[in-house]
Short mmCIF file of C-alpha atoms in Angstrom, two decimals:
data_model
loop_
_atom_site.label_atom_id
_atom_site.label_comp_id
_atom_site.label_asym_id
_atom_site.label_seq_id
_atom_site.Cartn_x
_atom_site.Cartn_y
_atom_site.Cartn_z
CA MET A 1245 25.28 1.53 0.49
CA LYS A 1246 25.54 3.49 3.70
CA SER A 1247 28.54 5.68 4.32
CA GLY A 1248 30.82 4.53 7.12
CA TYR A 1249 30.46 0.88 6.24
CA ASN A 1250 32.48 -1.14 8.75
CA LEU A 1251 33.06 -4.67 10.05
CA SER A 1252 30.14 -4.47 12.47
CA VAL A 1253 27.71 -3.51 9.70
CA LEU A 1254 29.18 -6.21 7.44
CA LYS A 1255 28.65 -8.82 10.15
CA GLY A 1256 25.01 -7.77 10.57
CA ASP A 1257 24.48 -7.86 6.79
CA PHE A 1258 26.14 -11.28 6.52
CA PHE A 1259 24.06 -12.87 9.28
CA GLY A 1260 20.90 -11.09 8.11
CA GLY A 1261 21.34 -12.23 4.52
CA LEU A 1262 22.37 -15.75 5.56
CA THR A 1263 19.36 -16.17 7.85
CA ALA A 1264 17.01 -14.75 5.20
CA GLY A 1265 18.55 -17.11 2.65
CA ILE A 1266 17.98 -20.12 4.88
CA VAL A 1267 14.36 -19.09 5.37
CA ALA A 1268 13.99 -18.39 1.63
CA LEU A 1269 15.35 -21.80 0.60
CA PRO A 1270 12.34 -24.00 1.48
CA LEU A 1271 9.94 -21.28 0.34
CA ALA A 1272 11.61 -20.97 -3.06
CA LEU A 1273 11.54 -24.73 -3.54
CA ALA A 1274 7.90 -24.93 -2.44
CA PHE A 1275 6.79 -22.08 -4.69
CA GLY A 1276 8.57 -23.71 -7.62
CA VAL A 1277 6.76 -27.00 -7.05
CA SER A 1278 3.34 -25.39 -6.49
CA SER A 1279 3.66 -23.27 -9.64
CA GLY A 1280 4.17 -26.36 -11.79
CA PHE A 1281 7.50 -25.12 -13.15
CA GLY A 1282 9.65 -27.22 -10.81
CA ALA A 1283 11.58 -26.76 -7.56
CA ALA A 1284 14.72 -25.62 -9.39
CA ALA A 1285 12.80 -22.78 -11.07
CA GLY A 1286 11.83 -21.44 -7.64
CA LEU A 1287 15.48 -21.42 -6.60
CA TYR A 1288 16.56 -19.77 -9.89
CA GLY A 1289 13.97 -17.02 -9.41
CA ALA A 1290 15.02 -16.40 -5.81
CA ILE A 1291 18.67 -16.02 -6.89
CA ALA A 1292 18.06 -13.77 -9.91
CA VAL A 1293 15.38 -11.48 -8.47
CA GLY A 1294 17.03 -11.44 -5.05
CA PHE A 1295 20.41 -10.37 -6.43
CA PHE A 1296 19.39 -7.69 -8.93
CA ALA A 1297 16.57 -6.20 -6.84
CA ALA A 1298 18.99 -5.85 -3.91
CA LEU A 1299 21.80 -4.43 -6.05
CA LEU A 1300 19.72 -1.98 -8.11
CA GLY A 1301 16.59 -1.44 -6.00
CA GLY A 1302 15.67 1.41 -3.69
CA THR A 1303 15.10 -0.38 -0.36
CA SER A 1304 18.32 -1.15 1.50
CA THR A 1305 17.03 -4.05 3.61
CA GLN A 1306 14.57 -5.61 1.18
CA VAL A 1307 14.93 -9.30 0.31
CA SER A 1308 13.17 -10.32 -2.90
CA GLY A 1309 12.17 -13.61 -4.47
CA PRO A 1310 9.13 -15.72 -5.38
CA THR A 1311 6.06 -14.87 -3.30
CA GLY A 1312 2.66 -16.48 -2.87
CA PRO A 1313 0.63 -13.94 -4.90
CA MET A 1314 3.21 -13.87 -7.72
CA THR A 1315 3.30 -17.67 -7.83
CA VAL A 1316 -0.49 -17.81 -8.22
CA ILE A 1317 -0.40 -15.51 -11.28
CA PHE A 1318 2.57 -17.42 -12.70
CA ALA A 1319 0.77 -20.74 -12.23
CA ALA A 1320 -2.18 -19.31 -14.21
CA THR A 1321 0.29 -18.38 -16.95
CA ILE A 1322 1.56 -21.96 -17.13
CA VAL A 1323 -2.04 -23.19 -17.43
CA ALA A 1324 -2.73 -20.63 -20.19
CA PHE A 1325 0.37 -21.68 -22.19
CA PRO A 1326 0.81 -25.43 -21.54
CA ASP A 1327 4.23 -26.73 -22.62
CA ASN A 1328 5.02 -23.37 -24.25
CA ILE A 1329 8.19 -22.33 -22.40
CA PRO A 1330 8.92 -19.32 -24.69
CA ALA A 1331 5.47 -17.81 -24.05
CA ILE A 1332 5.71 -18.42 -20.28
CA THR A 1333 9.13 -16.78 -19.99
CA ALA A 1334 7.94 -13.94 -22.25
CA VAL A 1335 5.25 -13.09 -19.68
CA VAL A 1336 7.90 -12.77 -16.96
CA PHE A 1337 10.20 -10.78 -19.26
CA LEU A 1338 7.48 -8.28 -20.23
CA ALA A 1339 6.38 -7.98 -16.60
CA GLY A 1340 9.91 -6.84 -15.78
CA ILE A 1341 9.83 -4.33 -18.65
CA PHE A 1342 6.51 -2.93 -17.40
CA GLN A 1343 7.88 -2.57 -13.86
CA ILE A 1344 10.86 -0.59 -15.17
CA LEU A 1345 8.50 1.68 -17.11
CA LEU A 1346 6.37 2.21 -13.99
CA GLY A 1347 9.52 3.19 -12.12
CA TYR A 1348 10.53 5.75 -14.76
CA MET A 1349 6.94 7.06 -14.79
CA LYS A 1350 7.35 7.65 -11.03
CA VAL A 1351 4.30 5.58 -10.11
CA GLY A 1352 6.07 4.22 -7.04
CA GLY A 1353 5.67 7.42 -5.02
CA PHE A 1354 1.93 6.85 -4.64
CA VAL A 1355 2.52 4.10 -2.07
CA ARG A 1356 3.47 6.81 0.46
CA TYR A 1357 -0.17 7.80 0.62
CA ILE A 1358 -1.31 4.45 2.03
CA PRO A 1359 -2.94 5.25 5.43
CA TYR A 1360 -1.31 3.88 8.58
CA PRO A 1361 -4.34 1.72 9.62
CA VAL A 1362 -3.93 -0.14 6.30
CA ILE A 1363 -0.22 -0.73 6.95
CA SER A 1364 -0.93 -1.77 10.55
CA GLY A 1365 -3.63 -4.26 9.56
CA PHE A 1366 -1.41 -5.63 6.81
CA MET A 1367 1.64 -6.06 9.09
CA SER A 1368 -0.33 -7.72 11.88
CA GLY A 1369 -2.08 -9.91 9.32
CA ILE A 1370 1.27 -11.07 7.92
CA GLY A 1371 2.39 -11.89 11.45
CA VAL A 1372 -0.70 -14.00 12.12
CA ILE A 1373 -0.33 -15.75 8.73
CA ILE A 1374 3.24 -16.76 9.63
CA ILE A 1375 2.14 -18.04 13.04
CA LEU A 1376 -0.82 -20.06 11.70
CA ILE A 1377 1.11 -21.66 8.84
CA GLN A 1378 4.08 -22.60 11.02
CA LEU A 1379 1.91 -24.35 13.61
CA HIS A 1380 1.69 -27.43 11.38
CA PRO A 1381 5.42 -28.14 10.87
CA MET A 1382 5.87 -27.46 14.59
CA LEU A 1383 3.42 -30.27 15.34
CA GLY A 1384 4.97 -32.57 12.73
CA ALA A 1385 1.97 -32.29 10.41
CA PRO A 1386 2.13 -31.78 6.63
CA GLY A 1387 2.54 -28.18 5.50
CA VAL A 1388 -0.45 -26.06 4.51
CA LYS A 1389 -0.76 -23.44 1.77
CA SER A 1390 -3.05 -20.88 3.41
CA PRO A 1391 -4.03 -19.58 6.86
CA LEU A 1392 -7.62 -20.73 6.34
CA GLU A 1393 -6.41 -24.26 5.58
CA ALA A 1394 -4.17 -24.03 8.64
CA VAL A 1395 -7.17 -23.27 10.87
CA ILE A 1396 -9.34 -25.99 9.31
CA GLU A 1397 -6.64 -28.66 9.53
CA LEU A 1398 -5.40 -27.68 13.01
CA PRO A 1399 -7.62 -30.12 14.99
CA ALA A 1400 -6.33 -33.03 12.87
CA ALA A 1401 -2.74 -31.88 13.38
CA MET A 1402 -3.21 -31.61 17.14
CA GLY A 1403 -4.70 -35.10 17.24
CA ASN A 1404 -1.59 -36.61 15.66
CA ILE A 1405 1.33 -34.67 17.16
CA ASN A 1406 4.92 -35.72 16.47
CA ILE A 1407 6.35 -35.08 19.93
CA TYR A 1408 9.91 -34.81 18.58
CA SER A 1409 8.90 -32.08 16.12
CA LEU A 1410 7.14 -30.16 18.87
CA LEU A 1411 10.08 -30.46 21.29
CA ILE A 1412 12.69 -29.35 18.77
CA ALA A 1413 10.46 -26.46 17.68
CA LEU A 1414 10.01 -25.38 21.30
CA PHE A 1415 13.77 -25.67 21.82
CA THR A 1416 14.34 -23.44 18.79
CA MET A 1417 11.83 -20.88 20.05
CA ALA A 1418 13.51 -20.89 23.47
CA VAL A 1419 16.84 -20.09 21.80
CA VAL A 1420 15.50 -17.22 19.66
CA PHE A 1421 13.43 -15.73 22.49
CA LEU A 1422 15.81 -16.21 25.44
CA THR A 1423 19.31 -15.72 23.99
CA PRO A 1424 20.86 -12.76 25.87
CA ALA A 1425 21.33 -9.58 23.85
CA LYS A 1426 25.12 -9.69 24.37
CA ILE A 1427 25.34 -13.08 22.69
CA SER A 1428 22.78 -12.26 20.01
CA SER A 1429 24.70 -9.13 19.02
CA ARG A 1430 27.71 -11.32 18.17
CA PHE A 1431 25.88 -14.37 16.88
CA PRO A 1432 22.24 -13.67 15.87
CA SER A 1433 19.78 -15.81 17.78
CA PRO A 1434 17.95 -17.08 14.63
CA LEU A 1435 21.22 -18.45 13.24
CA LEU A 1436 22.20 -19.86 16.65
CA ALA A 1437 18.82 -21.59 16.86
CA LEU A 1438 19.19 -22.94 13.33
CA VAL A 1439 22.61 -24.45 13.96
CA SER A 1440 21.88 -25.83 17.44
CA GLY A 1441 18.46 -27.19 16.47
CA THR A 1442 19.85 -28.91 13.37
CA LEU A 1443 22.78 -30.43 15.30
CA LEU A 1444 20.39 -31.69 17.98
CA ALA A 1445 18.22 -33.43 15.39
CA VAL A 1446 21.21 -34.94 13.55
CA ILE A 1447 23.12 -36.12 16.66
CA PHE A 1448 20.11 -37.83 18.23
CA ASP A 1449 18.70 -38.93 14.86
CA LEU A 1450 15.29 -37.49 15.67
CA PRO A 1451 12.41 -38.62 13.40
CA VAL A 1452 11.43 -35.19 12.11
CA GLU A 1453 10.76 -33.79 8.65
CA ILE A 1454 13.73 -32.13 6.93
CA ILE A 1455 14.09 -29.88 3.88
CA GLY A 1456 15.26 -32.83 1.79
CA GLU A 1457 16.99 -33.07 -1.58
CA ILE A 1458 17.88 -29.74 -3.18
CA PRO A 1459 18.51 -29.35 -6.94
CA SER A 1460 22.03 -28.37 -7.98
CA GLY A 1461 23.86 -27.00 -11.02
CA ILE A 1462 24.09 -23.75 -12.96
CA PRO A 1463 20.79 -22.80 -14.65
CA GLU A 1464 20.74 -22.79 -18.44
CA PHE A 1465 20.49 -19.38 -20.14
CA ARG A 1466 17.29 -19.19 -22.18
CA LEU A 1467 16.44 -16.59 -24.80
CA SER A 1468 13.76 -18.14 -26.99
CA LEU A 1469 11.27 -16.37 -29.25
CA PHE A 1470 7.52 -16.81 -28.96
CA PRO A 1471 4.87 -16.61 -31.72
CA LEU A 1472 3.75 -12.98 -32.17
CA ASP A 1473 0.13 -14.07 -32.51
CA LEU A 1474 0.21 -14.87 -28.76
CA LEU A 1475 1.15 -11.29 -27.84
CA PRO A 1476 -2.47 -10.15 -27.18
CA LYS A 1477 -2.74 -12.95 -24.62
CA ILE A 1478 0.74 -12.47 -23.16
CA VAL A 1479 0.54 -8.70 -22.53
CA PRO A 1480 -2.48 -8.75 -20.13
CA MET A 1481 -0.86 -11.49 -18.04
CA ALA A 1482 2.41 -9.58 -17.98
CA LEU A 1483 0.58 -6.42 -16.87
CA ALA A 1484 -1.17 -8.32 -14.08
CA LEU A 1485 2.14 -9.81 -12.94
CA ALA A 1486 3.84 -6.39 -13.05
CA ALA A 1487 1.02 -4.70 -11.12
CA LEU A 1488 0.97 -7.41 -8.47
CA GLY A 1489 4.75 -7.38 -8.15
CA THR A 1490 4.73 -3.59 -7.83
CA ILE A 1491 2.18 -3.58 -5.03
CA ASP A 1492 3.80 -6.55 -3.29
CA SER A 1493 7.27 -4.99 -3.40
CA LEU A 1494 6.29 -1.47 -2.36
CA LEU A 1495 4.18 -2.71 0.55
CA THR A 1496 7.17 -4.67 1.76
CA SER A 1497 9.29 -1.52 1.35
CA VAL A 1498 6.83 0.35 3.58
CA VAL A 1499 7.05 -2.43 6.18
CA ALA A 1500 10.86 -2.24 6.02
CA ASP A 1501 10.71 1.55 6.47
CA SER A 1502 8.47 1.12 9.50
CA MET A 1503 10.93 -1.29 11.13
CA THR A 1504 14.18 0.52 10.27
CA LYS A 1505 12.92 4.14 10.51
CA THR A 1506 14.32 4.81 7.03
CA ARG A 1507 12.74 5.85 3.72
CA HIS A 1508 12.97 3.86 0.52
CA ASN A 1509 13.12 5.08 -3.08
CA SER A 1510 9.92 3.64 -4.59
CA ASN A 1511 10.68 4.30 -8.24
CA ARG A 1512 14.22 2.94 -8.01
CA GLU A 1513 12.81 -0.14 -6.27
CA LEU A 1514 10.50 -0.78 -9.22
CA VAL A 1515 13.41 -0.53 -11.65
CA GLY A 1516 15.44 -3.02 -9.58
CA GLN A 1517 12.51 -5.42 -9.32
CA GLY A 1518 11.92 -5.18 -13.07
CA ILE A 1519 15.55 -5.98 -13.89
CA GLY A 1520 15.43 -8.88 -11.45
CA ASN A 1521 12.38 -10.38 -13.17
CA ILE A 1522 13.97 -9.93 -16.59
CA ALA A 1523 17.01 -11.84 -15.31
CA ALA A 1524 14.73 -14.56 -13.90
CA SER A 1525 13.05 -14.96 -17.29
CA PHE A 1526 16.45 -15.56 -18.94
CA ILE A 1527 17.22 -18.58 -16.72
CA GLY A 1528 13.72 -20.07 -16.47
CA GLY A 1529 13.09 -18.84 -12.94
CA LEU A 1530 9.89 -17.86 -11.17
CA PRO A 1531 9.00 -14.16 -11.09
CA GLY A 1532 9.48 -12.46 -7.74
CA ALA A 1533 8.83 -9.39 -5.65
CA GLY A 1534 9.80 -7.93 -2.31
CA ALA A 1535 9.08 -10.67 0.24
CA THR A 1536 7.77 -9.38 3.55
CA MET A 1537 8.67 -12.42 5.62
CA ARG A 1538 12.23 -12.66 4.32
CA THR A 1539 12.75 -8.91 4.62
CA VAL A 1540 11.63 -8.96 8.25
CA VAL A 1541 13.93 -11.92 8.97
CA ASN A 1542 16.82 -10.03 7.39
CA ILE A 1543 16.19 -6.91 9.49
CA LYS A 1544 15.69 -8.85 12.72
CA ALA A 1545 18.94 -10.78 12.16
CA GLY A 1546 20.95 -7.58 11.69
CA GLY A 1547 20.76 -6.69 7.97
CA THR A 1548 20.96 -2.93 7.32
CA THR A 1549 22.25 -2.44 3.75
CA LYS A 1550 21.98 -3.88 0.23
CA VAL A 1551 24.80 -6.30 1.07
CA SER A 1552 22.34 -8.35 3.12
CA GLY A 1553 20.02 -8.92 0.15
CA ILE A 1554 22.98 -9.78 -2.08
CA THR A 1555 24.29 -12.19 0.59
CA HIS A 1556 20.89 -13.91 0.66
CA SER A 1557 21.12 -14.45 -3.10
CA LEU A 1558 24.74 -15.64 -3.03
CA PHE A 1559 23.90 -18.10 -0.25
CA LEU A 1560 21.17 -19.63 -2.43
CA LEU A 1561 23.63 -19.77 -5.33
CA ALA A 1562 26.10 -21.61 -3.10
CA ILE A 1563 23.36 -24.10 -2.21
CA LEU A 1564 22.72 -24.56 -5.92
CA LEU A 1565 26.43 -25.15 -6.60
CA GLY A 1566 27.03 -27.89 -4.08
CA ALA A 1567 26.24 -27.00 -0.47
CA GLY A 1568 22.80 -28.56 -0.82
CA PRO A 1569 23.58 -31.76 1.13
CA TYR A 1570 24.39 -29.70 4.24
CA ALA A 1571 21.23 -27.59 4.06
CA SER A 1572 19.06 -30.56 3.15
CA VAL A 1573 19.22 -31.92 6.73
CA ILE A 1574 17.75 -28.76 8.32
CA PRO A 1575 14.58 -29.85 10.19
CA LEU A 1576 11.35 -28.09 9.20
CA PRO A 1577 10.36 -27.69 12.91
CA VAL A 1578 13.53 -25.64 13.41
CA LEU A 1579 12.52 -23.28 10.62
CA ALA A 1580 9.01 -23.18 12.10
CA GLY A 1581 10.36 -22.14 15.49
CA ILE A 1582 12.43 -19.33 13.94
CA LEU A 1583 9.46 -18.09 11.91
CA MET A 1584 7.22 -18.15 14.99
CA LYS A 1585 9.45 -15.49 16.52
CA VAL A 1586 9.27 -13.51 13.27
CA GLY A 1587 5.46 -13.69 13.23
CA ILE A 1588 5.17 -12.57 16.84
CA ASP A 1589 7.63 -9.71 16.34
CA ILE A 1590 5.89 -8.29 13.27
CA LEU A 1591 2.57 -7.71 15.06
CA ASP A 1592 1.92 -3.97 15.41
CA TYR A 1593 2.01 -3.73 19.19
CA ARG A 1594 2.04 0.09 19.13
CA LEU A 1595 -1.49 0.15 17.75
CA LEU A 1596 -2.67 -2.98 19.57
CA ARG A 1597 -1.84 -1.41 22.95
CA MET A 1598 -4.17 1.52 22.28
CA ILE A 1599 -6.82 -0.33 20.25
CA ASN A 1600 -9.63 0.82 22.57
CA ARG A 1601 -8.59 4.48 22.24
CA ILE A 1602 -8.06 4.98 18.50
CA PRO A 1603 -10.83 6.57 16.37
CA LYS A 1604 -13.49 4.05 15.37
CA PRO A 1605 -13.16 4.69 11.60
CA ASP A 1606 -9.43 3.89 11.77
CA LEU A 1607 -10.17 0.79 13.85
CA VAL A 1608 -12.68 -0.40 11.24
CA VAL A 1609 -10.08 0.02 8.48
CA MET A 1610 -7.35 -1.75 10.45
CA LEU A 1611 -9.53 -4.72 11.43
CA SER A 1612 -10.93 -5.06 7.90
CA VAL A 1613 -7.44 -5.16 6.39
CA PHE A 1614 -6.28 -7.57 9.09
CA VAL A 1615 -9.11 -10.09 8.56
CA ILE A 1616 -8.93 -9.95 4.75
CA THR A 1617 -5.12 -10.27 4.84
CA VAL A 1618 -5.28 -13.38 6.98
CA PHE A 1619 -8.24 -15.21 5.48
CA VAL A 1620 -8.72 -13.90 1.93
CA ASP A 1621 -5.88 -12.24 0.02
CA LEU A 1622 -3.06 -9.81 0.81
CA ILE A 1623 -3.44 -7.60 -2.25
CA MET A 1624 -7.23 -7.50 -1.97
CA ALA A 1625 -6.87 -6.52 1.68
CA VAL A 1626 -4.77 -3.49 0.81
CA GLY A 1627 -7.09 -2.48 -2.05
CA ILE A 1628 -10.18 -2.69 0.13
CA GLY A 1629 -8.39 -0.98 3.01
CA ILE A 1630 -7.29 1.97 0.88
CA THR A 1631 -10.78 2.29 -0.62
CA LEU A 1632 -12.43 2.15 2.79
CA ALA A 1633 -9.96 4.64 4.27
CA SER A 1634 -10.51 6.99 1.31
CA LEU A 1635 -14.29 6.85 1.73
CA LEU A 1636 -14.01 7.56 5.44
CA ILE A 1637 -11.65 10.50 4.97
CA THR A 1638 -13.95 11.85 2.26
CA TYR A 1639 -16.86 11.61 4.68
CA ARG A 1640 -14.85 13.42 7.37
CA ILE A 1641 -13.88 16.26 5.06
CA ALA A 1642 -17.43 16.55 3.73
CA SER A 1643 -18.78 16.63 7.29
CA GLN A 1644 -16.44 19.49 8.19
CA SER A 1645 -17.45 21.57 5.16
CA LYS A 1646 -20.32 23.97 5.87
CA ILE A 1647 -22.77 25.75 3.60
CA ASP A 1648 -24.58 28.77 5.06
CA VAL A 1649 -27.51 30.30 3.15
CA ARG A 1650 -27.16 33.55 5.08
CA GLY A 1651 -23.47 34.16 4.69
CA VAL A 1652 -21.30 36.88 6.25
CA GLN A 1653 -21.83 40.55 5.49
CA HIS A 1654 -19.33 43.36 5.92
CA GLN A 1655 -20.35 46.11 8.33
CA GLU A 1656 -19.87 48.79 5.63
CA TRP A 1657 -22.89 47.47 3.77
CA HIS A 1658 -24.89 46.42 6.81
CA ARG A 1659 -27.17 49.47 6.82
CA ASP A 1660 -29.25 48.32 9.78
CA LEU A 1661 -27.16 46.38 12.30
CA GLU A 1662 -30.32 45.12 14.01
CA LYS A 1663 -31.42 43.37 10.84
CA SER A 1664 -29.86 40.71 8.67
CA LEU A 1665 -29.04 41.36 5.05
CA GLU A 1666 -31.99 39.19 4.02
CA GLU A 1667 -34.44 41.09 6.24
CA GLU A 1668 -33.12 44.49 5.19
CA THR A 1669 -33.53 43.71 1.49
CA GLY A 1670 -36.80 41.81 1.80
CA TYR A 1671 -34.90 38.65 0.90
CA ARG A 1672 -34.10 40.11 -2.52
CA ILE A 1673 -30.35 39.62 -1.79
CA ARG A 1674 -29.19 36.40 -0.21
CA THR A 1675 -25.73 34.97 0.34
CA ILE A 1676 -24.76 31.30 0.25
CA SER A 1677 -21.31 30.75 1.78
CA VAL A 1678 -19.23 27.60 1.38
CA MET A 1679 -16.62 26.97 4.09
CA GLY A 1680 -14.18 24.15 3.49
CA ALA A 1681 -13.36 21.93 0.54
CA PHE A 1682 -15.89 22.10 -2.32
CA PHE A 1683 -15.60 18.68 -3.93
CA PHE A 1684 -17.66 15.63 -4.84
CA GLY A 1685 -18.34 14.91 -1.17
CA THR A 1686 -20.00 18.31 -0.54
CA THR A 1687 -21.75 19.09 -3.83
CA SER A 1688 -24.98 17.44 -2.69
CA LYS A 1689 -25.20 19.94 0.18
CA MET A 1690 -25.02 22.80 -2.30
CA GLN A 1691 -27.84 21.34 -4.40
CA GLU A 1692 -30.02 20.97 -1.29
CA HIS A 1693 -29.89 24.72 -0.64
CA VAL A 1694 -30.77 25.89 -4.15
CA SER A 1695 -34.50 25.42 -3.60
CA LYS A 1696 -34.34 27.82 -0.62
CA LEU A 1697 -33.20 30.65 -2.91
CA ILE A 1698 -36.25 30.71 -5.21
CA GLY A 1699 -37.90 34.17 -5.18
CA THR A 1700 -34.63 35.98 -4.48
CA LYS A 1701 -33.43 38.74 -6.82
CA VAL A 1702 -29.64 38.34 -6.35
CA VAL A 1703 -27.62 35.44 -4.90
CA ILE A 1704 -24.01 36.01 -3.84
CA ILE A 1705 -22.11 32.70 -3.85
CA ASN A 1706 -19.29 33.26 -1.36
CA LEU A 1707 -16.34 30.90 -1.98
CA LEU A 1708 -13.69 32.92 -0.13
CA ASP A 1709 -13.23 30.14 2.45
CA VAL A 1710 -12.89 27.35 -0.11
CA PRO A 1711 -9.26 26.08 -0.27
CA PHE A 1712 -9.82 23.92 -3.35
CA MET A 1713 -12.47 22.68 -5.78
CA ASP A 1714 -12.49 19.49 -7.80
CA LEU A 1715 -14.28 18.86 -11.09
CA SER A 1716 -17.47 17.79 -9.31
CA GLY A 1717 -17.47 21.11 -7.45
CA TYR A 1718 -17.08 23.14 -10.65
CA PHE A 1719 -19.87 21.21 -12.38
CA ALA A 1720 -22.18 21.52 -9.36
CA LEU A 1721 -21.53 25.26 -9.29
CA SER A 1722 -22.30 25.67 -12.99
CA GLU A 1723 -25.53 23.66 -12.62
CA MET A 1724 -26.55 25.88 -9.70
CA ILE A 1725 -25.82 29.03 -11.71
CA ASP A 1726 -27.86 27.72 -14.66
CA ARG A 1727 -30.80 26.96 -12.38
CA LEU A 1728 -30.65 30.41 -10.76
CA LYS A 1729 -30.59 32.10 -14.16
CA ARG A 1730 -33.62 30.08 -15.28
CA GLU A 1731 -35.44 31.48 -12.24
CA ASN A 1732 -34.36 35.03 -13.26
CA ILE A 1733 -32.03 35.27 -10.26
CA LYS A 1734 -28.75 37.17 -10.69
CA PRO A 1735 -25.77 35.01 -9.53
CA ILE A 1736 -22.54 36.66 -8.36
CA VAL A 1737 -19.54 34.54 -7.35
CA VAL A 1738 -16.84 35.68 -4.92
CA VAL A 1739 -13.60 33.66 -4.94
CA ASN A 1740 -10.14 33.89 -3.43
CA GLU A 1741 -7.59 35.02 -6.02
CA GLY A 1742 -4.72 33.22 -4.28
CA GLU A 1743 -6.21 29.69 -4.49
CA GLY A 1744 -6.22 29.62 -8.31
CA ILE A 1745 -9.98 28.95 -8.38
CA ARG A 1746 -10.77 32.20 -10.22
CA ARG A 1747 -8.32 31.41 -13.03
CA GLN A 1748 -9.72 27.88 -13.33
CA MET A 1749 -13.27 29.26 -13.49
CA PHE A 1750 -12.38 31.51 -16.42
CA ASP A 1751 -10.59 28.58 -18.13
CA MET A 1752 -13.78 26.53 -17.80
CA GLY A 1753 -16.03 29.22 -19.32
CA TYR A 1754 -17.52 30.79 -16.19
CA GLY A 1755 -16.74 34.26 -17.60
CA ASP A 1756 -19.31 33.70 -20.35
CA LEU A 1757 -21.74 32.04 -17.94
CA LEU A 1758 -21.70 34.85 -15.34
CA GLY A 1759 -20.78 37.88 -17.44
CA VAL A 1760 -17.99 40.39 -16.91
CA ASP A 1761 -19.34 41.46 -13.52
CA GLY A 1762 -20.24 38.01 -12.26
CA ILE A 1763 -16.93 36.97 -10.65
CA HIS A 1764 -15.31 39.01 -7.85
CA THR A 1765 -12.46 38.57 -5.37
CA ASP A 1766 -13.89 41.04 -2.81
CA TYR A 1767 -17.16 40.37 -1.00
CA ASN A 1768 -17.90 44.09 -0.53
CA ASP A 1769 -17.63 44.72 -4.28
CA ALA A 1770 -20.09 41.90 -4.92
CA LEU A 1771 -22.45 43.24 -2.26
CA HIS A 1772 -22.23 46.75 -3.70
CA LEU A 1773 -23.14 45.39 -7.15
CA ALA A 1774 -26.06 43.44 -5.67
CA TRP A 1775 -27.48 46.60 -4.02
CA GLU A 1776 -27.22 48.49 -7.29
CA TYR A 1777 -28.98 45.66 -9.10
CA ILE A 1778 -32.04 45.61 -6.78
CA GLU A 1779 -32.28 49.42 -6.64
CA ASP A 1780 -32.40 49.86 -10.43
#
């Protein structure tokens, strides 16, 4: 928790957590129903994962609970183990264990290397998903499960509009968009819209869809054993659930960082998420992860510390223990209007404003992630985006690396300044210089130049301007040396002592391959040896 915690921060956390809880309520119930485990299970999962991930996790403003991707994997688990509650809960339990192990193995830190175009495309894609899905409850149409379905079913929804749903949704949007900052700072506009929109619908008895009946009662603690012969089938599903939950949570943490200008603790977040899923398995709840939509709602409504996430969970617990009748009358168009504001706010306007000025490779990555996020799958979008960004950066680095078959000679050994080293020695000594990273992206360039060296007596391979080499670079170099030796050409390598390349070369057997005089750290020494070799 932040130091200097005061009443103002507490108020922001309370309203943030309360608003996130209200938004989470219908989602948790819907995810529970769609998974096949029941509406109550969705609520149990939202409470357990939401509480422990907030309390023990590493992202102050993150709100966790059942998510779409996690629900899909969990639904597959239910299909794989029909009517086998112990096996189903074992999958969730082991997924939590695996997440804790990933946290202690410090896997979480790798998310920091996700390129900004990937994050931008993902954030804007989430915003568009929220907007598309909420169009239907705004119009009084049945809810949809995906953005693609939302687009396909939109003409039918527009042809059968419930005018009351549309009006109350527009009223809600007017409240969240137009409430003055002075009022919103005291009473967050999303909560003001929720209360006023609900009262309007109840007082005038408007014919609009509402959340409806909410299950109540304390969940039963379950700790049942499963047959060990099912373990080979349980472990892969648990690993898939853990991996998906890890990616889902850490991406949401990055989004939260972007909005709050803070920095989360990735590994601690994984531990908190893992404990939350273990707790969910004990009470028959759905597995969960960091939820982007709910986290954004929390931040926008004023949440700044872990108290907001805990408040969200306690609110859902209160609903479970008896406040359900009050929340059950909340109109779905009111929630849709609030979420419309969330979707519009999450769009990455900073990048969108300069979309015609950013480098084309980054634009390709951003648009690819955006389209796949909206119309295919969130996790796939990030995977493809990272892969595409990695390929493009590899191409850029490889393009900047240069290989010169003439090289650079020191004046001390340049006996005739009007001639090149090659001309002066009758092309018996030639230098091939590599400038830039020598890795898998540049090895093909090296191989292209080998054929130009045939007929030479000595080849000096100048690596002084190489900052690093990967395994592909070392193997390409050894293949080049072998080919030169087969052509009776003497290879001499010059490397920079400070980069650690020379030590690695000796560790990999280059000392035996080149001989005691084959590796140097000074170009002039190598050139002197080459002159002696051709003059013998």
